[in-house]
Tab-separated table of C-alpha atoms in Angstrom:
chain	number	residue	atom	x	y	z
A	3	GLY	CA	25.227	-40.060	-34.246
A	4	GLU	CA	25.878	-40.745	-30.439
A	5	ASP	CA	24.218	-37.627	-29.450
A	6	VAL	CA	20.802	-38.586	-30.985
A	7	GLU	CA	19.310	-41.852	-30.085
A	8	GLN	CA	16.468	-43.861	-31.764
A	9	SER	CA	15.405	-47.372	-31.392
A	10	LEU	CA	16.469	-49.444	-34.504
A	11	PHE	CA	13.250	-51.210	-35.475
A	12	LEU	CA	9.428	-50.639	-35.225
A	13	SER	CA	6.844	-53.123	-36.605
A	14	VAL	CA	3.201	-51.997	-37.038
A	15	ARG	CA	0.143	-53.459	-38.804
A	16	GLU	CA	-1.227	-51.497	-41.809
A	17	GLY	CA	-3.859	-49.059	-40.702
A	18	ASP	CA	-2.428	-48.579	-37.114
A	19	SER	CA	-0.473	-45.530	-36.037
A	20	SER	CA	3.228	-45.641	-35.778
A	21	VAL	CA	5.170	-43.672	-33.115
A	22	ILE	CA	8.998	-43.235	-33.723
A	23	ASN	CA	10.909	-41.903	-30.831
A	24	CYS	CA	14.073	-39.900	-30.536
A	25	THR	CA	16.172	-38.298	-27.732
A	26	TYR	CA	18.820	-35.647	-28.246
A	27	THR	CA	21.276	-34.407	-25.779
A	28	ASP	CA	21.892	-30.539	-26.789
A	29	SER	CA	19.299	-28.270	-25.258
A	30	SER	CA	20.521	-25.394	-27.703
A	31	SER	CA	19.419	-27.314	-30.723
A	32	THR	CA	17.422	-25.026	-32.820
A	33	TYR	CA	15.911	-27.257	-35.468
A	34	LEU	CA	14.851	-30.794	-35.196
A	35	TYR	CA	14.190	-32.947	-38.137
A	36	TRP	CA	12.678	-36.201	-39.365
A	37	TYR	CA	13.856	-37.603	-42.734
A	38	LYS	CA	12.767	-40.709	-44.489
A	39	GLN	CA	14.940	-43.143	-46.523
A	40	GLU	CA	13.503	-45.752	-48.845
A	41	PRO	CA	15.721	-48.580	-50.141
A	42	GLY	CA	18.442	-47.496	-52.492
A	43	ALA	CA	17.548	-43.826	-52.141
A	44	GLY	CA	18.789	-40.711	-50.417
A	45	LEU	CA	17.269	-39.012	-47.361
A	46	GLN	CA	14.000	-36.958	-47.969
A	47	LEU	CA	13.076	-34.397	-45.521
A	48	LEU	CA	9.697	-35.281	-44.092
A	49	THR	CA	9.153	-32.430	-41.541
A	50	TYR	CA	10.975	-30.305	-39.198
A	51	ILE	CA	10.252	-28.407	-35.945
A	52	PHE	CA	11.746	-25.412	-34.603
A	53	SER	CA	12.725	-25.399	-31.036
A	54	ASN	CA	10.150	-23.000	-29.902
A	55	MET	CA	7.300	-25.094	-30.935
A	56	ASP	CA	5.773	-27.989	-29.008
A	57	MET	CA	3.916	-29.674	-31.961
A	58	LYS	CA	3.472	-29.570	-35.672
A	59	GLN	CA	1.029	-31.371	-37.760
A	60	ASP	CA	1.185	-32.055	-41.503
A	61	GLN	CA	-1.492	-34.310	-42.804
A	62	ARG	CA	-0.799	-37.846	-41.485
A	63	LEU	CA	2.295	-36.743	-39.583
A	64	THR	CA	2.487	-35.241	-36.132
A	65	VAL	CA	5.686	-34.103	-34.613
A	66	LEU	CA	5.845	-33.660	-30.845
A	67	LEU	CA	8.734	-31.959	-29.030
A	68	ASN	CA	9.396	-32.184	-25.306
A	69	LYS	CA	12.270	-29.755	-24.671
A	70	LYS	CA	12.443	-30.441	-20.954
A	71	ASP	CA	13.131	-34.131	-21.691
A	72	LYS	CA	14.925	-33.477	-24.991
A	73	HIS	CA	12.456	-35.930	-26.605
A	74	LEU	CA	11.178	-35.776	-30.167
A	75	SER	CA	8.479	-38.099	-31.658
A	76	LEU	CA	7.071	-38.745	-35.067
A	77	ARG	CA	3.631	-40.155	-35.187
A	78	ILE	CA	2.286	-41.416	-38.602
A	79	ALA	CA	-1.448	-42.022	-38.485
A	80	ASP	CA	-3.083	-44.876	-40.742
A	81	THR	CA	0.241	-46.391	-41.548
A	82	GLN	CA	0.530	-47.812	-44.942
A	83	THR	CA	2.922	-50.262	-46.550
A	84	GLY	CA	4.441	-47.311	-48.537
A	85	ASP	CA	5.586	-45.905	-45.118
A	86	SER	CA	8.064	-48.823	-44.742
A	87	ALA	CA	11.289	-47.077	-44.582
A	88	ILE	CA	14.254	-45.989	-42.301
A	89	TYR	CA	13.478	-42.767	-40.358
A	90	PHE	CA	16.075	-40.513	-39.224
A	91	CYS	CA	15.863	-37.995	-36.490
A	92	ALA	CA	18.441	-35.173	-36.762
A	93	GLU	CA	19.184	-32.082	-34.449
A	94	LYS	CA	20.905	-28.836	-35.480
A	95	ARG	CA	22.957	-26.778	-33.051
A	96	SER	CA	25.486	-24.603	-35.016
A	97	TYR	CA	24.859	-25.099	-38.687
A	98	ILE	CA	25.671	-28.889	-39.067
A	99	PRO	CA	22.976	-31.446	-38.318
A	100	THR	CA	23.628	-34.416	-36.276
A	101	PHE	CA	21.712	-37.649	-37.308
A	102	GLY	CA	20.493	-40.553	-35.248
A	103	ARG	CA	21.159	-44.078	-36.530
A	104	GLY	CA	17.743	-44.426	-37.976
A	105	THR	CA	14.580	-46.526	-37.025
A	106	SER	CA	13.507	-49.152	-39.655
A	107	LEU	CA	9.822	-49.098	-39.913
A	108	ILE	CA	8.188	-52.326	-40.982
A	109	VAL	CA	4.512	-52.163	-41.971
A	110	HIS	CA	2.783	-55.632	-42.390
A	111	PRO	CA	-0.659	-56.381	-43.639
B	16	ASP	CA	16.440	-35.334	-55.378
B	17	ALA	CA	16.328	-31.457	-55.473
B	18	GLY	CA	18.589	-30.864	-58.351
B	19	ILE	CA	21.553	-32.958	-57.046
B	20	THR	CA	23.378	-35.496	-59.180
B	21	GLN	CA	25.975	-37.746	-57.684
B	22	SER	CA	28.383	-39.690	-59.832
B	23	PRO	CA	29.086	-42.478	-60.209
B	24	ARG	CA	26.178	-44.109	-58.514
B	25	HIS	CA	28.158	-47.336	-58.084
B	26	LYS	CA	31.905	-48.017	-58.017
B	27	VAL	CA	33.988	-51.062	-57.303
B	28	THR	CA	37.762	-50.304	-56.841
B	29	GLU	CA	40.902	-51.902	-55.339
B	30	THR	CA	42.660	-51.046	-52.184
B	31	GLY	CA	45.316	-48.365	-52.679
B	32	THR	CA	43.655	-46.817	-55.745
B	33	PRO	CA	42.471	-43.094	-55.855
B	34	VAL	CA	38.829	-42.492	-56.240
B	35	THR	CA	36.874	-39.358	-56.831
B	36	LEU	CA	33.177	-38.826	-56.232
B	37	ARG	CA	31.285	-35.927	-57.737
B	38	CYS	CA	28.314	-33.930	-56.526
B	39	HIS	CA	26.642	-31.563	-58.813
B	40	GLN	CA	23.825	-29.166	-57.991
B	41	THR	CA	21.613	-27.036	-60.107
B	42	GLU	CA	20.049	-25.096	-57.170
B	43	ASN	CA	23.125	-22.610	-56.758
B	44	HIS	CA	22.993	-23.412	-52.888
B	45	ARG	CA	25.854	-22.269	-50.967
B	46	TYR	CA	26.463	-25.082	-48.548
B	47	MET	CA	27.435	-28.496	-49.703
B	48	TYR	CA	28.120	-31.681	-47.540
B	49	TRP	CA	29.525	-35.158	-47.825
B	50	TYR	CA	28.335	-37.889	-45.475
B	51	ARG	CA	28.868	-41.575	-45.264
B	52	GLN	CA	26.216	-44.104	-44.226
B	53	ASP	CA	27.131	-47.326	-42.642
B	54	PRO	CA	25.038	-49.914	-40.895
B	55	GLY	CA	24.870	-49.110	-37.112
B	56	HIS	CA	26.251	-45.558	-37.515
B	57	GLY	CA	23.683	-43.593	-39.423
B	58	LEU	CA	25.077	-40.770	-41.215
B	59	ARG	CA	28.394	-39.272	-40.345
B	60	LEU	CA	29.805	-35.928	-41.868
B	61	ILE	CA	32.979	-36.270	-43.733
B	62	HIS	CA	33.569	-32.740	-45.034
B	63	TYR	CA	31.377	-29.705	-45.839
B	64	SER	CA	31.633	-26.571	-47.809
B	65	TYR	CA	30.360	-23.052	-47.184
B	66	GLY	CA	31.439	-21.524	-50.378
B	67	VAL	CA	33.724	-21.876	-53.255
B	68	LYS	CA	37.237	-22.799	-51.912
B	69	ASP	CA	35.792	-22.810	-48.438
B	70	THR	CA	35.751	-26.234	-46.780
B	71	ASP	CA	36.081	-27.664	-43.466
B	72	LYS	CA	36.324	-31.190	-41.748
B	73	GLY	CA	33.587	-33.152	-40.351
B	74	GLU	CA	33.781	-35.904	-37.796
B	75	VAL	CA	35.265	-38.592	-39.987
B	76	SER	CA	37.568	-36.745	-42.380
B	77	ASP	CA	40.687	-38.851	-42.112
B	78	GLY	CA	41.437	-40.437	-45.555
B	79	TYR	CA	39.378	-38.007	-47.412
B	80	SER	CA	39.846	-34.635	-49.090
B	81	VAL	CA	37.452	-32.278	-50.913
B	82	SER	CA	37.485	-29.556	-53.364
B	83	ARG	CA	34.974	-26.970	-54.627
B	84	SER	CA	36.142	-24.820	-57.394
B	85	LYS	CA	32.604	-23.876	-58.540
B	86	THR	CA	29.415	-23.402	-56.725
B	87	GLU	CA	27.715	-26.314	-58.368
B	88	ASP	CA	30.361	-29.012	-57.924
B	89	PHE	CA	31.750	-30.662	-54.759
B	90	LEU	CA	34.253	-33.333	-55.166
B	91	LEU	CA	35.278	-35.957	-52.545
B	92	THR	CA	38.567	-37.749	-53.065
B	93	LEU	CA	39.870	-40.981	-51.456
B	94	GLU	CA	43.661	-40.602	-52.087
B	95	SER	CA	44.311	-44.323	-51.434
B	96	ALA	CA	41.082	-46.196	-50.905
B	97	THR	CA	40.995	-48.699	-48.080
B	98	SER	CA	38.339	-51.431	-47.325
B	99	SER	CA	37.156	-49.316	-44.350
B	100	GLN	CA	35.997	-46.795	-46.832
B	101	THR	CA	33.405	-49.185	-48.453
B	102	SER	CA	30.227	-47.409	-47.737
B	103	VAL	CA	27.246	-45.412	-49.140
B	104	TYR	CA	28.109	-41.831	-49.679
B	105	PHE	CA	25.635	-39.020	-49.835
B	106	CYS	CA	26.051	-35.441	-50.906
B	107	ALA	CA	23.573	-32.872	-49.455
B	108	ILE	CA	22.947	-29.276	-50.108
B	109	SER	CA	21.412	-26.240	-48.210
B	110	GLY	CA	20.855	-22.691	-49.109
B	111	SER	CA	21.700	-19.239	-47.602
B	112	GLY	CA	18.668	-17.753	-46.190
B	113	GLU	CA	17.629	-17.997	-42.517
B	114	ARG	CA	15.254	-20.945	-43.372
B	115	ALA	CA	16.976	-22.328	-46.339
B	116	LYS	CA	20.310	-22.915	-44.629
B	117	ASN	CA	18.586	-25.079	-42.065
B	118	ILE	CA	17.151	-27.442	-44.515
B	119	GLN	CA	19.220	-30.134	-46.230
B	120	TYR	CA	18.397	-31.807	-49.461
B	121	PHE	CA	20.148	-35.173	-50.192
B	122	GLY	CA	21.392	-36.785	-53.425
B	123	ALA	CA	20.641	-40.444	-54.387
B	124	GLY	CA	23.984	-41.716	-52.942
B	125	THR	CA	27.003	-43.479	-54.298
B	126	ARG	CA	27.653	-47.112	-53.316
B	127	LEU	CA	31.549	-47.554	-53.151
B	128	SER	CA	33.045	-51.082	-52.627
B	129	VAL	CA	36.816	-51.261	-52.010
B	130	LEU	CA	38.293	-54.699	-52.466
């Protein structure tokens, strides 16, 4: 996971927006992903973006991709307690994804 | 969990014993993967398979072997378990089409403790 960097923790208040950031190193990455992991569960694909896109929106989720800076972000609007989880960023070069270490999102009332 | 079953879900074993973890899928997907998840390391790829009897090593393959004799089953074996192999193990699958092969689905995980 050294090629994909994420901050380890993010704490937000319920109802606020959350922004989770990720940097990657390989400019040839074709797909970039966000996965969510709830306690005791596997990883669930939240969304992904193809490298020729700058933005993707899906309900409360907005993904922004800055290819020049190799920066990916996930914005969660109106964050709820059910959004508390670990969020993993991943990049795909050949056909194997490389994962970051995950960001623990803590949502407090 | 997208038709993926991992067994067992929990296992406690002793150092030096062999352990086999099983991943079973009902999606008929071509690609299967084994990862381990450890605090501070995120997910690291152990081995993967791109078809029946076709496997390759990931970044942390030492001490592990795999087999895939059928499309639906991918086995991970620890020949002689060590305490450093205490971890949570995840199986993942992906399909064959241009879009499908780029999307991985994960099982619920197996928590292994080696004492």
